[in-house]
Amino acid sequence: MASAAALAHPNIAFVKYWGNQDESFRLPSNGSISMNLDGLFTRTKITWNENRKSSKDTLTLNGVPITGRALQRVSNFLDLVRQMAGLDLRAEVVSENNFPSGAGIASSASAFAALALASTRAAGLDLEPGALSRLARRGSGSACRSIPGGFVEWTAGTSDEDSFAATIAPPEHWPLVDVIAILSSAHKTTGSTEGHALAGTSPLQAARVNDAPRRLDLCRRAILERDFAAFADIVEADSNLMHAVMTTSSPPLFYWQPGTLAVMQAVRAARLNGQPACTTVDAGPNVHVICEKASATKIVKMVGSIPGVREVRAAQAGGPARLVEVE
Ligand code: PMV
């Protein structure tokens, strides 16, 4: 039985992906920029089962057998790998996350990045990083950004061939820390796959997408020049723009909780007081507070004392998806 195991980090987007040009290929409406999160990971082992009697793929997540839509999504992804490798076998997938799934820390990103690497290697394929990123994108758009390491840009592209992510700076380029204020680890009610499909119903989405090249330029430059003030302005503006689209879609999507705004306001006040920190929020209530490493201890303490914050995790820039020992 051919097995392989891989580890991938989730990532936090500084310029966000929201909405697709093509839903089935997960071709995004706009490019995005993110940082991988060291210390948080999905570790996935896959075995292609040579027993031809097994008719179904199986998935175990954190020790629990998974069926239904989540398994179907993994099977659909594995169909792509079977097609590429000319394989007619079912797979056993065993996956672990060391962070809560489905609450604004993109677990689908690390999950499909790890699965893309492990499943192709176990099938005897050795894809170059761009091709692996394109494949991961088919499982979850943001997963394409968890293939390369450090600070990453996903070029939107116009077709399956030219829509993938690449490193713009290695992890050690800028010691930023993502201090994650976890308000809830419950599974979100509207997942991002359904959310992307609603983006176009907001009259604000076209403006957000048309302005994306400008935001990408500002964000890329701020990262390359390690200019925190410029970085903070564009990261907060971009997150707020995405939530403006979400809250004006039909039906509208409200991911924030009262604690979300409390953290955003406290961080804004801290920044006005000279602390290099800013916030960004994905499709969930948790707040990612991005700060420089020198301020991280202070920020962790400050964020942890805000009512509604149940747990705080901190992560620096992480490396690429990689193979690990099969246990
Ligand atoms: O990759 P998806 O379909 O889970 O979408 C991710 C969407 C956001 O996390 C809200 C933004 C982003 O760019 O990561």
Short mmCIF file of C-alpha atoms and ligand atoms in Angstrom, two decimals:
data_model
loop_
_atom_site.label_atom_id
_atom_site.label_comp_id
_atom_site.label_asym_id
_atom_site.label_seq_id
_atom_site.Cartn_x
_atom_site.Cartn_y
_atom_site.Cartn_z
CA MET A 1 0.00 0.00 0.00
CA ALA A 2 1.44 3.36 -1.02
CA SER A 3 1.40 5.86 1.84
CA ALA A 4 2.68 9.38 2.41
CA ALA A 5 2.20 12.00 5.12
CA ALA A 6 2.45 15.78 4.89
CA LEU A 7 2.15 18.78 7.14
CA ALA A 8 0.85 22.20 6.15
CA HIS A 9 0.20 25.42 8.03
CA PRO A 10 -2.96 27.50 7.80
CA ASN A 11 -2.45 31.04 6.54
CA ILE A 12 -3.86 34.44 7.38
CA ALA A 13 -4.70 36.71 4.44
CA PHE A 14 -3.67 40.36 4.55
CA VAL A 15 -5.38 41.07 1.22
CA LYS A 16 -8.35 38.72 1.16
CA TYR A 17 -9.85 36.34 -1.37
CA TRP A 18 -13.62 36.67 -1.53
CA GLY A 19 -15.63 35.63 -4.59
CA ASN A 20 -14.76 33.54 -7.64
CA GLN A 21 -14.56 34.14 -11.40
CA ASP A 22 -15.23 30.42 -11.74
CA GLU A 23 -16.71 28.47 -8.84
CA SER A 24 -15.84 24.94 -9.94
CA PHE A 25 -12.18 25.74 -10.65
CA ARG A 26 -12.00 28.10 -7.64
CA LEU A 27 -10.55 30.85 -9.80
CA PRO A 28 -10.67 33.90 -7.54
CA SER A 29 -12.14 37.27 -8.48
CA ASN A 30 -9.01 38.97 -7.08
CA GLY A 31 -5.45 38.16 -6.06
CA SER A 32 -4.53 37.85 -2.38
CA ILE A 33 -1.55 38.01 -0.02
CA SER A 34 -1.05 35.96 3.15
CA MET A 35 1.38 34.66 5.75
CA ASN A 36 1.63 31.02 6.79
CA LEU A 37 1.12 30.40 10.50
CA ASP A 38 3.93 28.49 12.16
CA GLY A 39 2.98 26.26 15.11
CA LEU A 40 -0.54 25.66 13.80
CA PHE A 41 -0.80 22.77 11.40
CA THR A 42 -2.73 19.99 9.73
CA ARG A 43 -0.90 16.69 9.50
CA THR A 44 -2.39 14.23 7.01
CA LYS A 45 -1.52 10.67 6.17
CA ILE A 46 -2.95 9.01 3.11
CA THR A 47 -2.84 5.40 2.02
CA TRP A 48 -4.02 4.33 -1.43
CA ASN A 49 -5.75 1.09 -0.66
CA GLU A 50 -4.82 -1.65 -3.07
CA ASN A 51 -7.67 -3.82 -1.85
CA ARG A 52 -9.99 -3.25 -4.81
CA LYS A 53 -13.00 -4.30 -2.80
CA SER A 54 -12.97 -1.03 -0.91
CA SER A 55 -15.37 1.14 -2.85
CA LYS A 56 -15.13 4.36 -0.87
CA ASP A 57 -12.54 6.80 0.38
CA THR A 58 -12.47 7.14 4.16
CA LEU A 59 -11.60 10.20 6.25
CA THR A 60 -10.74 10.45 9.94
CA LEU A 61 -10.30 13.93 11.43
CA ASN A 62 -8.84 14.23 14.94
CA GLY A 63 -9.74 10.60 15.58
CA VAL A 64 -13.37 10.94 14.44
CA PRO A 65 -14.64 9.17 11.27
CA ILE A 66 -16.12 11.77 8.91
CA THR A 67 -18.94 11.11 6.43
CA GLY A 68 -21.37 13.25 4.40
CA ARG A 69 -20.40 16.51 2.70
CA ALA A 70 -16.93 16.83 4.21
CA LEU A 71 -15.98 13.33 2.99
CA GLN A 72 -17.55 14.04 -0.41
CA ARG A 73 -15.41 17.17 -0.77
CA VAL A 74 -12.26 15.16 -0.03
CA SER A 75 -13.35 12.40 -2.47
CA ASN A 76 -14.00 14.96 -5.21
CA PHE A 77 -10.51 16.33 -4.63
CA LEU A 78 -8.98 12.84 -4.69
CA ASP A 79 -10.76 12.26 -8.03
CA LEU A 80 -8.49 14.97 -9.48
CA VAL A 81 -5.41 13.16 -8.14
CA ARG A 82 -6.69 9.78 -9.43
CA GLN A 83 -7.17 11.39 -12.84
CA MET A 84 -3.65 12.92 -12.86
CA ALA A 85 -2.00 9.68 -11.73
CA GLY A 86 -4.20 7.31 -13.76
CA LEU A 87 -5.13 5.57 -10.52
CA ASP A 88 -8.25 3.56 -9.73
CA LEU A 89 -7.82 3.09 -5.98
CA ARG A 90 -9.69 4.42 -2.94
CA ALA A 91 -7.84 6.15 -0.14
CA GLU A 92 -7.72 6.14 3.63
CA VAL A 93 -7.10 9.67 4.87
CA VAL A 94 -6.19 10.32 8.49
CA SER A 95 -5.85 13.96 9.42
CA GLU A 96 -5.20 15.98 12.56
CA ASN A 97 -5.48 19.70 13.23
CA ASN A 98 -3.86 21.22 16.31
CA PHE A 99 -6.30 24.18 16.24
CA PRO A 100 -10.12 24.55 16.15
CA SER A 101 -11.69 23.90 12.72
CA GLY A 102 -14.18 26.18 11.07
CA ALA A 103 -13.84 29.37 13.12
CA GLY A 104 -11.89 31.83 11.03
CA ILE A 105 -8.54 30.09 11.24
CA ALA A 106 -8.57 28.65 7.77
CA SER A 107 -8.48 24.91 8.49
CA SER A 108 -9.50 24.08 4.92
CA ALA A 109 -6.32 25.80 3.69
CA SER A 110 -3.91 23.63 5.69
CA ALA A 111 -6.13 20.58 5.15
CA PHE A 112 -6.13 20.70 1.34
CA ALA A 113 -2.48 21.80 1.14
CA ALA A 114 -1.41 18.78 3.24
CA LEU A 115 -3.76 16.49 1.30
CA ALA A 116 -2.49 17.75 -2.09
CA LEU A 117 1.12 17.01 -1.16
CA ALA A 118 0.53 13.67 0.60
CA SER A 119 -1.93 12.28 -1.96
CA THR A 120 0.20 13.10 -5.01
CA ARG A 121 3.40 11.72 -3.47
CA ALA A 122 1.67 8.53 -2.38
CA ALA A 123 0.36 8.22 -5.96
CA GLY A 124 3.92 8.46 -7.30
CA LEU A 125 3.61 12.03 -8.63
CA ASP A 126 6.21 14.73 -7.90
CA LEU A 127 4.54 18.03 -8.81
CA GLU A 128 6.54 21.27 -9.00
CA PRO A 129 5.42 23.89 -6.43
CA GLY A 130 3.25 25.89 -8.87
CA ALA A 131 1.40 22.76 -10.02
CA LEU A 132 0.93 21.62 -6.42
CA SER A 133 -0.45 25.05 -5.49
CA ARG A 134 -2.89 24.88 -8.44
CA LEU A 135 -4.05 21.45 -7.32
CA ALA A 136 -4.51 22.53 -3.68
CA ARG A 137 -6.58 25.50 -4.96
CA ARG A 138 -9.17 23.04 -6.33
CA GLY A 139 -9.85 21.77 -2.79
CA SER A 140 -10.06 25.20 -1.15
CA GLY A 141 -8.94 28.45 -2.76
CA SER A 142 -6.83 29.63 0.15
CA ALA A 143 -5.10 26.21 0.30
CA CYS A 144 -3.00 27.24 -2.71
CA ARG A 145 -1.34 29.82 -0.41
CA SER A 146 -0.36 27.16 2.17
CA ILE A 147 1.87 25.32 -0.34
CA PRO A 148 4.71 27.90 -0.54
CA GLY A 149 6.36 29.22 2.65
CA GLY A 150 6.46 32.56 4.45
CA PHE A 151 4.75 35.58 2.87
CA VAL A 152 2.79 34.46 -0.16
CA GLU A 153 0.93 36.02 -3.07
CA TRP A 154 -1.78 34.20 -5.03
CA THR A 155 -1.99 35.61 -8.54
CA ALA A 156 -5.67 35.46 -9.51
CA GLY A 157 -4.93 34.51 -13.13
CA THR A 158 -7.56 33.87 -15.77
CA SER A 159 -7.51 30.08 -16.05
CA ASP A 160 -6.65 26.92 -14.13
CA GLU A 161 -3.09 27.15 -15.50
CA ASP A 162 -2.13 30.61 -14.25
CA SER A 163 -3.92 30.81 -10.89
CA PHE A 164 -1.47 29.77 -8.14
CA ALA A 165 0.55 31.12 -5.24
CA ALA A 166 4.25 31.80 -4.73
CA THR A 167 6.49 33.13 -1.96
CA ILE A 168 7.18 36.88 -2.02
CA ALA A 169 9.40 36.81 1.11
CA PRO A 170 10.67 33.98 3.32
CA PRO A 171 9.39 33.56 6.93
CA GLU A 172 12.49 35.19 8.46
CA HIS A 173 12.07 38.33 6.32
CA TRP A 174 9.86 40.07 8.92
CA PRO A 175 9.18 38.75 12.43
CA LEU A 176 5.46 39.42 12.45
CA VAL A 177 3.23 37.58 14.90
CA ASP A 178 -0.43 36.69 14.42
CA VAL A 179 -2.04 36.88 17.87
CA ILE A 180 -5.34 35.09 17.37
CA ALA A 181 -8.16 36.08 19.68
CA ILE A 182 -10.44 33.04 19.69
CA LEU A 183 -14.00 34.03 20.56
CA SER A 184 -15.63 30.82 19.47
CA SER A 185 -14.40 27.49 18.19
CA ALA A 186 -17.86 26.49 16.99
CA HIS A 187 -18.27 25.61 13.30
CA LYS A 188 -19.37 28.62 11.27
CA THR A 189 -22.92 28.62 9.93
CA THR A 190 -22.10 29.68 6.37
CA GLY A 191 -18.85 28.22 5.09
CA SER A 192 -16.63 30.11 2.69
CA THR A 193 -17.57 27.97 -0.34
CA GLU A 194 -21.18 29.20 -0.04
CA GLY A 195 -19.97 32.67 0.94
CA HIS A 196 -17.86 33.10 -2.22
CA ALA A 197 -20.92 32.31 -4.32
CA LEU A 198 -22.82 35.18 -2.64
CA ALA A 199 -20.10 37.82 -3.07
CA GLY A 200 -21.43 38.94 -6.47
CA THR A 201 -24.85 39.74 -4.97
CA SER A 202 -23.32 42.70 -3.10
CA PRO A 203 -23.16 45.92 -5.11
CA LEU A 204 -19.85 46.60 -3.29
CA GLN A 205 -18.04 43.54 -4.66
CA ALA A 206 -17.25 45.10 -8.05
CA ALA A 207 -15.63 48.11 -6.38
CA ARG A 208 -13.69 45.83 -4.03
CA VAL A 209 -12.42 43.67 -6.90
CA ASN A 210 -11.55 46.62 -9.18
CA ASP A 211 -9.49 48.20 -6.42
CA ALA A 212 -7.64 44.96 -5.54
CA PRO A 213 -4.51 45.58 -7.68
CA ARG A 214 -3.91 48.81 -5.75
CA ARG A 215 -4.28 47.08 -2.38
CA LEU A 216 -2.04 44.21 -3.48
CA ASP A 217 0.67 46.70 -4.54
CA LEU A 218 0.46 48.58 -1.23
CA CYS A 219 0.50 45.40 0.84
CA ARG A 220 3.34 43.74 -1.11
CA ARG A 221 5.43 46.91 -0.85
CA ALA A 222 4.73 47.32 2.90
CA ILE A 223 5.85 43.71 3.48
CA LEU A 224 8.98 44.02 1.34
CA GLU A 225 9.93 47.31 3.06
CA ARG A 226 8.80 46.12 6.52
CA ASP A 227 6.74 49.33 6.81
CA PHE A 228 4.31 48.51 9.63
CA ALA A 229 2.30 51.76 9.48
CA ALA A 230 1.54 51.28 5.76
CA PHE A 231 0.91 47.57 6.34
CA ALA A 232 -1.59 48.21 9.17
CA ASP A 233 -3.61 50.70 7.11
CA ILE A 234 -4.02 48.40 4.12
CA VAL A 235 -4.64 45.20 6.14
CA GLU A 236 -7.46 46.78 8.16
CA ALA A 237 -8.97 48.49 5.13
CA ASP A 238 -8.95 45.25 3.14
CA SER A 239 -10.60 43.21 5.92
CA ASN A 240 -13.26 45.87 6.42
CA LEU A 241 -13.95 45.94 2.68
CA MET A 242 -14.50 42.18 2.61
CA HIS A 243 -16.89 42.38 5.58
CA ALA A 244 -18.71 45.27 3.88
CA VAL A 245 -19.31 42.92 0.93
CA MET A 246 -20.35 40.07 3.23
CA THR A 247 -22.84 42.16 5.21
CA THR A 248 -24.40 43.59 2.02
CA SER A 249 -24.78 40.25 0.17
CA SER A 250 -28.16 38.63 -0.24
CA PRO A 251 -28.63 36.91 2.07
CA PRO A 252 -26.23 38.94 4.21
CA LEU A 253 -23.42 37.28 6.14
CA PHE A 254 -22.53 38.57 9.59
CA TYR A 255 -19.50 36.83 11.05
CA TRP A 256 -18.62 39.32 13.77
CA GLN A 257 -19.65 38.94 17.41
CA PRO A 258 -19.61 41.81 19.95
CA GLY A 259 -16.17 40.60 21.11
CA THR A 260 -14.86 40.87 17.53
CA LEU A 261 -15.47 44.61 17.51
CA ALA A 262 -14.17 44.97 21.08
CA VAL A 263 -10.81 43.48 20.02
CA MET A 264 -10.70 45.59 16.83
CA GLN A 265 -11.30 48.79 18.82
CA ALA A 266 -8.80 47.92 21.58
CA VAL A 267 -6.10 47.24 18.98
CA ARG A 268 -6.87 50.48 17.16
CA ALA A 269 -6.52 52.39 20.44
CA ALA A 270 -3.24 50.58 21.19
CA ARG A 271 -1.92 51.54 17.75
CA LEU A 272 -2.78 55.20 18.33
CA ASN A 273 -0.73 54.80 21.53
CA GLY A 274 2.30 53.69 19.52
CA GLN A 275 1.91 49.86 19.53
CA PRO A 276 2.57 48.36 16.09
CA ALA A 277 -0.57 46.19 15.85
CA CYS A 278 -3.53 45.87 13.49
CA THR A 279 -6.46 43.50 12.98
CA THR A 280 -7.93 41.31 10.28
CA VAL A 281 -10.99 39.00 10.42
CA ASP A 282 -11.84 36.05 8.12
CA ALA A 283 -15.16 34.23 7.70
CA GLY A 284 -15.67 33.77 11.44
CA PRO A 285 -15.72 35.79 14.66
CA ASN A 286 -12.05 35.37 15.65
CA VAL A 287 -9.72 38.34 15.34
CA HIS A 288 -6.19 38.02 14.01
CA VAL A 289 -4.09 40.73 15.63
CA ILE A 290 -0.94 41.20 13.60
CA CYS A 291 1.97 42.77 15.47
CA GLU A 292 5.74 42.88 15.51
CA LYS A 293 7.47 40.23 17.61
CA ALA A 294 8.78 42.80 20.10
CA SER A 295 5.20 43.73 21.09
CA ALA A 296 3.69 40.23 20.99
CA THR A 297 3.83 39.51 24.76
CA LYS A 298 2.07 42.79 25.56
CA ILE A 299 -0.54 42.24 22.85
CA VAL A 300 -1.27 38.66 23.97
CA LYS A 301 -1.92 39.94 27.51
CA MET A 302 -4.04 42.86 26.35
CA VAL A 303 -6.15 40.75 23.96
CA GLY A 304 -6.59 37.95 26.54
CA SER A 305 -8.16 40.39 29.01
CA ILE A 306 -10.95 41.52 26.61
CA PRO A 307 -14.39 40.09 27.55
CA GLY A 308 -15.51 37.40 25.10
CA VAL A 309 -11.98 36.22 24.25
CA ARG A 310 -11.78 32.56 25.28
CA GLU A 311 -8.31 31.67 24.15
CA VAL A 312 -5.31 33.37 22.56
CA ARG A 313 -2.87 31.65 20.17
CA ALA A 314 0.23 33.26 18.71
CA ALA A 315 1.98 32.26 15.49
CA GLN A 316 4.95 33.61 13.56
CA ALA A 317 5.49 33.24 9.81
CA GLY A 318 5.63 29.56 8.90
CA GLY A 319 7.31 27.46 6.23
CA PRO A 320 5.90 25.61 3.22
CA ALA A 321 3.85 22.41 3.10
CA ARG A 322 6.24 19.49 3.55
CA LEU A 323 6.41 15.72 3.70
CA VAL A 324 6.77 14.15 7.14
CA GLU A 325 7.53 10.61 8.32
CA VAL A 326 4.68 8.16 7.89
CA GLU A 327 3.87 6.92 11.40
O1 PMV B 1 -10.32 29.14 0.79
P1 PMV B 1 -11.66 29.44 1.30
O2 PMV B 1 -12.73 29.05 0.35
O3 PMV B 1 -11.87 28.85 2.68
O4 PMV B 1 -11.81 31.01 1.46
C1 PMV B 1 -11.09 31.80 2.36
C2 PMV B 1 -11.74 33.10 2.55
C3 PMV B 1 -11.16 34.01 3.63
O5 PMV B 1 -10.51 33.26 4.65
C4 PMV B 1 -12.30 34.77 4.28
C5 PMV B 1 -10.20 35.03 3.02
C6 PMV B 1 -8.84 34.52 2.63
O6 PMV B 1 -8.28 35.08 1.67
O7 PMV B 1 -8.30 33.62 3.29
#
